[in-house]
Tab-separated table of C-alpha atoms in Angstrom:
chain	number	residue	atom	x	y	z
A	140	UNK	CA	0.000	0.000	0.000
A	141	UNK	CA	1.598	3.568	-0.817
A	142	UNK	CA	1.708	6.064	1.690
A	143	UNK	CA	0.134	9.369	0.930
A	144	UNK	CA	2.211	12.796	0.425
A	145	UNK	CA	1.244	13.798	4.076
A	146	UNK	CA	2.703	13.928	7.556
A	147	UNK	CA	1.455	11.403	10.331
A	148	UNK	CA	1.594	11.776	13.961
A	149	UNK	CA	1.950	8.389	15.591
A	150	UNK	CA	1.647	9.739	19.522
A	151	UNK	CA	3.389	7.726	22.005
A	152	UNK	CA	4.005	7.600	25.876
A	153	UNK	CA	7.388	8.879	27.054
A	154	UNK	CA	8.370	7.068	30.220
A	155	UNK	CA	9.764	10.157	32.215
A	156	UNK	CA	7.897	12.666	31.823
A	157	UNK	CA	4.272	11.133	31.087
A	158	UNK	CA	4.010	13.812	28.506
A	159	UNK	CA	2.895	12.644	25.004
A	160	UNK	CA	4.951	13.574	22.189
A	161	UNK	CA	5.008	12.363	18.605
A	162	UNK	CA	7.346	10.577	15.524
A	163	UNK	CA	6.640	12.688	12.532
A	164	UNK	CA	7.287	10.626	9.027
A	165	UNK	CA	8.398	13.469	6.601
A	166	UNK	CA	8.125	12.079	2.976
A	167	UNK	CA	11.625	13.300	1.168
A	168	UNK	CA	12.717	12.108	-2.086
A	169	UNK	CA	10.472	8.590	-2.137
A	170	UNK	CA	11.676	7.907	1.875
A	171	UNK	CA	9.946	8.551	4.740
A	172	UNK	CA	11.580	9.781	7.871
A	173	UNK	CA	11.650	10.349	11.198
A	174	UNK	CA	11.556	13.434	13.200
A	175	UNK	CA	10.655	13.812	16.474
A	176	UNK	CA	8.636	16.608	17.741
A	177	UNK	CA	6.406	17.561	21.401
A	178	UNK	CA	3.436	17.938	19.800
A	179	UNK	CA	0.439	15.520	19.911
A	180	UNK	CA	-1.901	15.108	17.075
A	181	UNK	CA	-1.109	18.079	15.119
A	182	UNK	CA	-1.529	17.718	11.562
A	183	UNK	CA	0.839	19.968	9.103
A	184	UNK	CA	1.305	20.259	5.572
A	185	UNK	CA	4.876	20.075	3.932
A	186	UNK	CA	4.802	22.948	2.373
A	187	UNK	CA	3.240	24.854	5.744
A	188	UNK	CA	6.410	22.600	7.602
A	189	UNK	CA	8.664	24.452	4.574
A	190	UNK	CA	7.461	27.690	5.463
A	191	UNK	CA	7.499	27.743	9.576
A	192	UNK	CA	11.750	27.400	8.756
A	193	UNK	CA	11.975	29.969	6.773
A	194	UNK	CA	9.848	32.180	8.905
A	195	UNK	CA	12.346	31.951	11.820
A	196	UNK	CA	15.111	32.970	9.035
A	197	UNK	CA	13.247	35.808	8.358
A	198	UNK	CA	12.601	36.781	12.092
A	199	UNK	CA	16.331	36.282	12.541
A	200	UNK	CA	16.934	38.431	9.320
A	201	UNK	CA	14.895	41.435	10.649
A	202	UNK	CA	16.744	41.188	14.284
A	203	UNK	CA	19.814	41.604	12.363
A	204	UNK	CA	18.192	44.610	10.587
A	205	UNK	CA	16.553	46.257	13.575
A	206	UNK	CA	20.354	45.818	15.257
A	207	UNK	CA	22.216	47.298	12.260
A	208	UNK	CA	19.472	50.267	12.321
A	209	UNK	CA	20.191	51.139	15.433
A	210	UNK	CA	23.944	51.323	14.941
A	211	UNK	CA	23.355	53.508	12.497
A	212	UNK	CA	20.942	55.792	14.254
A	213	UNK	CA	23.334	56.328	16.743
A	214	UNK	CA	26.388	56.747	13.969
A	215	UNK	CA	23.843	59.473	12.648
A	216	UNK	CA	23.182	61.078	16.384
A	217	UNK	CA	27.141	61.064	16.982
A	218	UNK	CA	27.517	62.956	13.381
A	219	UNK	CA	25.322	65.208	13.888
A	220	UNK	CA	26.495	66.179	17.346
A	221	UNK	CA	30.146	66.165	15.993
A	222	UNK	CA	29.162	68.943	13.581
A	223	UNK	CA	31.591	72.134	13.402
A	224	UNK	CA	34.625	70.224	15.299
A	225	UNK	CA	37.298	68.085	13.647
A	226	UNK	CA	35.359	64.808	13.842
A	227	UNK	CA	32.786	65.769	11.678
A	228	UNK	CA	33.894	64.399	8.871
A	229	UNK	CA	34.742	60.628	9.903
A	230	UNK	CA	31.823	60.507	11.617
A	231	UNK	CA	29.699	61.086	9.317
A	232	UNK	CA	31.440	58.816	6.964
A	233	UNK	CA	30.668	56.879	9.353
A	234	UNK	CA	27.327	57.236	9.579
A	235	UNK	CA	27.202	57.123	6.084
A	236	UNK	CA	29.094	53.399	6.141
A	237	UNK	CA	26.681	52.353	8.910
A	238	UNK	CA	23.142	53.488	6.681
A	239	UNK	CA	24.281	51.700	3.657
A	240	UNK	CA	25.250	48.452	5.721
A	241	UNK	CA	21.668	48.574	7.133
A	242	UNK	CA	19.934	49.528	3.808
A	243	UNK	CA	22.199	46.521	2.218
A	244	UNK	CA	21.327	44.297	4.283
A	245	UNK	CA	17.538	44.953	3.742
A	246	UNK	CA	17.522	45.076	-0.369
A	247	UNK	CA	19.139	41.579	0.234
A	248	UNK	CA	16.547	40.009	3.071
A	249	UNK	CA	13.439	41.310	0.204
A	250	UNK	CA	15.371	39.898	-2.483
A	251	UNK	CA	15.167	36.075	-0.979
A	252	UNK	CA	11.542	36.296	-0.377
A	253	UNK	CA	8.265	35.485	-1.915
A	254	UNK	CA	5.784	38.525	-2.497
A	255	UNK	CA	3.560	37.925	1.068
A	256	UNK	CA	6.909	37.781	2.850
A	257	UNK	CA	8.157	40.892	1.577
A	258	UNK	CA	4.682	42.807	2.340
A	259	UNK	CA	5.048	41.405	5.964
A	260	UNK	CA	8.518	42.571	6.196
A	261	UNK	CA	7.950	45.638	5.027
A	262	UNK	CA	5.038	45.800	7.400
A	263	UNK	CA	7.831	45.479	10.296
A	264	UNK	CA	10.789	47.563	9.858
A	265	UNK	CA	9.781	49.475	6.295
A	266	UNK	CA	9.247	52.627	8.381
A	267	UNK	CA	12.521	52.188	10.413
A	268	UNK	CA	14.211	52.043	7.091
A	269	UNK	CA	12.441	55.241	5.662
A	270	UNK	CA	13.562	56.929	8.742
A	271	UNK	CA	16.920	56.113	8.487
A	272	UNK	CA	16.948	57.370	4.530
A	273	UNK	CA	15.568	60.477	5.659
A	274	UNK	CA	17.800	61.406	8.651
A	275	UNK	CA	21.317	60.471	5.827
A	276	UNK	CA	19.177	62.928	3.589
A	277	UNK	CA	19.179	65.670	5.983
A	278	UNK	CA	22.674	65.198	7.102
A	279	UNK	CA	24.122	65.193	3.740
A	280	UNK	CA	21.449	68.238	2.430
A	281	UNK	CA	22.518	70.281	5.732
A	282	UNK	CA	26.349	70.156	4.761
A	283	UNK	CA	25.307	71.522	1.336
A	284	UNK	CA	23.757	74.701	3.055
């Protein structure tokens, strides 16, 4: 009898801690395998299983955003408060260095995901990263006045 393209929960009694967990048979490439997980009679997709990993990727790629903005907030602050003494201008370079570290690392976390990713992304730190366009703009228009 062939097994369907599905997951199945077979729950079973650990001796220990009386709590139930589960043997999940993941169908990949024509085998099925194990993988052990505390759940009990939970029911998921592969492609739903697919997406919950990349999810925590993406969580873990906006951290490393919301950390870089906040360098470069601060690289921006320390510019701006540096203005008219003789660290002006490696501070704001900087600044400058710190933005375009942030903003890189943003272009590349949208380019690796799906449409509905992006929009939820985008949803998260999208206004962080207008700000931080904004304040470079100002800093760089003020030194042209």
């Amino acid at each position: 009898m062939a097994k369907p393209n599905a997951l199945f929960l077979i729950p079973r009694q650990q001796p220990m801690t009386h709590m139930h967990s589960a043997v999940v048979l993941v169908r990949a490439k024509q085998q099925w395998q194990p993988c052990n997980q505390q759940q009990s009679r939970t029911f998921v997709s592969p492609s739903r299983a697919m997406f919950a990993a990349n999810s925590a990727d993406i969580d873990k790629g906006v951290q490393n955003i919301t950390d870089l903005f906040m360098v470069a907030r601060d690289e921006l602050e320390y510019a701006e408060e540096a203005r008219g003494s003789v660290y002006y201008n490696d501070d704001k370079e900087t600044a400058k260095e710190a933005v375009q570290e942030c903003l890189d690392s943003y272009d590349q976390l949208l380019k690796d995901l799906d449409d509905a990713q992006k929009l939820d992304v985008q949803r998260k730190i999208g206004l962080k990263i207008m700000e931080l366009k904004s304040q470079l703009d100002a800093l760089n228009s003020e030194e042209l006045e």
